[in-house]
Tab-separated table of C-alpha atoms in Angstrom:
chain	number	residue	atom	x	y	z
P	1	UNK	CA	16.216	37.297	14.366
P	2	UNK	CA	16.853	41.026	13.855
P	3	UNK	CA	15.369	43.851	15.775
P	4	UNK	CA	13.201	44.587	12.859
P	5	UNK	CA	11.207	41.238	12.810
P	6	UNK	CA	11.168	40.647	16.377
P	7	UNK	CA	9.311	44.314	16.493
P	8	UNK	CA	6.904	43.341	13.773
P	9	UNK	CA	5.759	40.237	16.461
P	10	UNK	CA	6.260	42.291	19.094
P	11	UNK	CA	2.338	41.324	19.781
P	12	UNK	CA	2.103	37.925	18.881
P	13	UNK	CA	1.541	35.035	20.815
P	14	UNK	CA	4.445	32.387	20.676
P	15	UNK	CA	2.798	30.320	18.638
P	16	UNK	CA	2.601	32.997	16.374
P	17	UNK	CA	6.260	33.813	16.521
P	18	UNK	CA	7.311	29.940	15.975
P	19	UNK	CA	4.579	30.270	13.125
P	20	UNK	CA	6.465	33.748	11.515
P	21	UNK	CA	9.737	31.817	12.358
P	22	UNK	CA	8.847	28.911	10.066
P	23	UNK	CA	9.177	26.220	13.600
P	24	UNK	CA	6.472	23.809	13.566
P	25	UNK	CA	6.656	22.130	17.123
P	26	UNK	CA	7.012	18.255	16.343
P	27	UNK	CA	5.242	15.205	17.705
P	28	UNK	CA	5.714	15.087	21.344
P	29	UNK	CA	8.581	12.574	22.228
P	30	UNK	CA	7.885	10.250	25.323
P	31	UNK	CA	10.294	9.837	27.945
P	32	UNK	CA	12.662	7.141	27.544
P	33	UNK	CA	12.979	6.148	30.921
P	34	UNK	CA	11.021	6.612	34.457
P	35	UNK	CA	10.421	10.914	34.026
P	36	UNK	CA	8.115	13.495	32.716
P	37	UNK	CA	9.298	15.596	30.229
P	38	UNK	CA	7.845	18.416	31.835
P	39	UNK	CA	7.012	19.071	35.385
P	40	UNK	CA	4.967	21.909	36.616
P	41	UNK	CA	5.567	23.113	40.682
P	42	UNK	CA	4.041	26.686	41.361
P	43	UNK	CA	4.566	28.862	38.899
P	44	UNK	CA	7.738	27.260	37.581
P	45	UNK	CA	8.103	24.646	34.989
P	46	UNK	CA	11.150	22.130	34.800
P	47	UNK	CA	11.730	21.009	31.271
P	48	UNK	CA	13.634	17.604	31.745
P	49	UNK	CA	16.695	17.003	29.356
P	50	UNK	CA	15.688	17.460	25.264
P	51	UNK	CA	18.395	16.417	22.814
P	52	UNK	CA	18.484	16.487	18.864
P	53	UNK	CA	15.057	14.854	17.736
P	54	UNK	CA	12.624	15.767	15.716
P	55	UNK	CA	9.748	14.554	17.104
P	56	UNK	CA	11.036	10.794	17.392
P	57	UNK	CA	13.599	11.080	14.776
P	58	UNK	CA	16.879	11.763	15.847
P	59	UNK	CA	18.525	14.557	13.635
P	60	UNK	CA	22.151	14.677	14.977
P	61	UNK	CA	25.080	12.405	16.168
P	62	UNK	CA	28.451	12.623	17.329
P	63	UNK	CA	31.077	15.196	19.195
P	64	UNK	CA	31.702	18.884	19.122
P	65	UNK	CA	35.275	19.057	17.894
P	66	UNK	CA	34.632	15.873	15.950
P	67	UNK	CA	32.623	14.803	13.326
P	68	UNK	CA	30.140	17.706	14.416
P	69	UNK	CA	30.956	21.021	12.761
P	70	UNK	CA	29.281	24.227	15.395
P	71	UNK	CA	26.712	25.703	12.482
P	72	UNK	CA	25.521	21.202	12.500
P	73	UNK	CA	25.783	21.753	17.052
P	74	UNK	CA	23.778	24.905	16.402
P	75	UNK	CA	21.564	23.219	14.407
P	76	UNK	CA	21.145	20.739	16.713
P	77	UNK	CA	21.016	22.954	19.490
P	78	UNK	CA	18.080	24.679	17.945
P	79	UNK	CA	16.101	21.390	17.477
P	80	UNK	CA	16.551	19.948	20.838
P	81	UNK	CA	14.898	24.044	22.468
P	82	UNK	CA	12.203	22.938	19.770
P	83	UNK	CA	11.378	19.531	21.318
P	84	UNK	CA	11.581	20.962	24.635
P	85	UNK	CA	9.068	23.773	24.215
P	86	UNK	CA	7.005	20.873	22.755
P	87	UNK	CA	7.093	19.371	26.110
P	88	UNK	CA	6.337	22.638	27.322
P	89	UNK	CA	3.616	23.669	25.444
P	90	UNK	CA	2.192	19.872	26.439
P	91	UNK	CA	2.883	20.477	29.941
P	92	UNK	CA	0.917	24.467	29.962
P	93	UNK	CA	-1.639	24.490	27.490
P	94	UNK	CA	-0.414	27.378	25.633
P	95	UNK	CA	3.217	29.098	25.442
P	96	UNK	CA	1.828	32.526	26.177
P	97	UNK	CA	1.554	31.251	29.684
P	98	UNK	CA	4.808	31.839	30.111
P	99	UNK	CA	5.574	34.874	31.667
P	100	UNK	CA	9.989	34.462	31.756
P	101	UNK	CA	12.386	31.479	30.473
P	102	UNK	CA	14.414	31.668	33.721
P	103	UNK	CA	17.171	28.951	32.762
P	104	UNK	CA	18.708	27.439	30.069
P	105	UNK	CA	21.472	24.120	30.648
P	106	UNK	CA	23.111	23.290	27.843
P	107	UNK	CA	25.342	19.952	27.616
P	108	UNK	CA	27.650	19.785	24.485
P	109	UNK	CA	29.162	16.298	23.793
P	110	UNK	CA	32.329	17.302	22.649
P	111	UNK	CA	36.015	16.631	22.207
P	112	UNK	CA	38.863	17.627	24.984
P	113	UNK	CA	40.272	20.142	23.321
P	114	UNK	CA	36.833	21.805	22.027
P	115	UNK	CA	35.853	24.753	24.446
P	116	UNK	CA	33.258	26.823	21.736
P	117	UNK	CA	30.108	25.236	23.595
P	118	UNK	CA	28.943	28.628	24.436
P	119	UNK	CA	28.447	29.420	21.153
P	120	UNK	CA	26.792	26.006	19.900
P	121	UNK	CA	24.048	26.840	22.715
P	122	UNK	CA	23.315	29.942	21.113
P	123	UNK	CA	21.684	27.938	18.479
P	124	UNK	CA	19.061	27.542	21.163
P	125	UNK	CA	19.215	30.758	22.691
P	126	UNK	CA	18.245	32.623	19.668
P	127	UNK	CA	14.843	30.583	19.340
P	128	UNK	CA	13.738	31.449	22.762
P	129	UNK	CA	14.401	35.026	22.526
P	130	UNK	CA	12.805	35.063	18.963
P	131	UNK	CA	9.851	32.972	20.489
P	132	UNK	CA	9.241	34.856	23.743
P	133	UNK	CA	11.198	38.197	23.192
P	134	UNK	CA	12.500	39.756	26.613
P	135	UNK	CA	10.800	36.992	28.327
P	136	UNK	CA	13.306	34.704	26.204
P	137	UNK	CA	16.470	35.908	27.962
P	138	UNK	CA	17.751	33.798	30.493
P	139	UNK	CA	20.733	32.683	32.690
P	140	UNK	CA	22.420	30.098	30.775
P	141	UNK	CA	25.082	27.450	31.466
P	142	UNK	CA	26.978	25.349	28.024
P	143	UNK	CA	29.021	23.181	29.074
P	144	UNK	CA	30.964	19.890	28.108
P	145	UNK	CA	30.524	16.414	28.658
P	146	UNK	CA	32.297	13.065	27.293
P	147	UNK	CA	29.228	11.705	26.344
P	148	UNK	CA	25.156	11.948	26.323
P	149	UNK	CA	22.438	9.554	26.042
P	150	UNK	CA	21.718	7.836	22.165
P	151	UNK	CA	25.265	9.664	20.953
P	152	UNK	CA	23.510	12.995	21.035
P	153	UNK	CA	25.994	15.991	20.326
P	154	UNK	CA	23.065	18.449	22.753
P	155	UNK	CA	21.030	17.722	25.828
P	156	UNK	CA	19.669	20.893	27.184
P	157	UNK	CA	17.043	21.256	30.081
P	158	UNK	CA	14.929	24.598	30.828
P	159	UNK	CA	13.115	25.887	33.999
P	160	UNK	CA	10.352	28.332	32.821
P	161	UNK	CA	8.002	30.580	34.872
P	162	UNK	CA	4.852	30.803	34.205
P	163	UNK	CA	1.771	32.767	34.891
């Protein structure tokens, strides 16, 4: 998102961004195991691990480096922030209670020799800072695994803080 549009939202809520940005959050996904998909301590909230689904359709497959090109990992990258900020939204009420996205952990399934995982996470990076602005920029960590859960190529998990 350029300067230019992010100024013209500048007071919108988040919904209103996603709205402007054309996201419609999906169906909320249930946990596919013994977890919330959101958990709420204090003020922060710790968004358990979202991968590439669309609601419960699952929109990507495969390895970084293999038969998943970066713009299909960004892709990806950008649906599983989506599904998590479903969980989020679920877990708050409303995404203008959140007052900083503190952490982003993104895991890239990808091949040994593919080290570009930083840049696949940016797929999901860019929605968050589009979403919540300032408040959207947070410490991040992309890294590389052999596999994740359901042949996923992303699995990212967020902590948020929230007011």
């Amino acid at each position: 998102m350029s300067i230019e549009t992010f100024n013209t939202l500048k007071g919108a809520t988040p919904e209103a961004r996603l709205a402007e940005l054309g996201i419609e959050l999906p169906e909320r996904r249930q946990p596919v195991g013994n977890y919330a998909g959101a958990v709420t301590t204090g003020n922060l909230v710790f968004v358990a691990g979202h991968g590439t689904f669309n609601g419960s359709l699952q929109t990507h497959k495969g390895k970084l480096g293999g038969e998943v090109s970066i713009e299909e990992g960004k892709a990806g990258a950008r649906n599983a922030v989506i599904s998590a900020l479903t969980s989020l939204k679920g877990e708050i009420g409303e995404l203008s209670r959140v007052k900083r996205v503190v952490r982003l952990f993104g895991m890239v399934a990808s091949t040994p020799d593919f080290f570009r995982q930083p840049e696949v996470i940016d797929g999901a990076s860019d929605v968050l800072t589009a979403v919540f602005g300032a408040a959207g920029i947070h410490a991040r960590c992309a890294v590389g695994f052999a596999a994740l859960p359901f042949n996923m190529p992303i699995e990212l998990e967020m902590v948020v803080e929230i007011e």
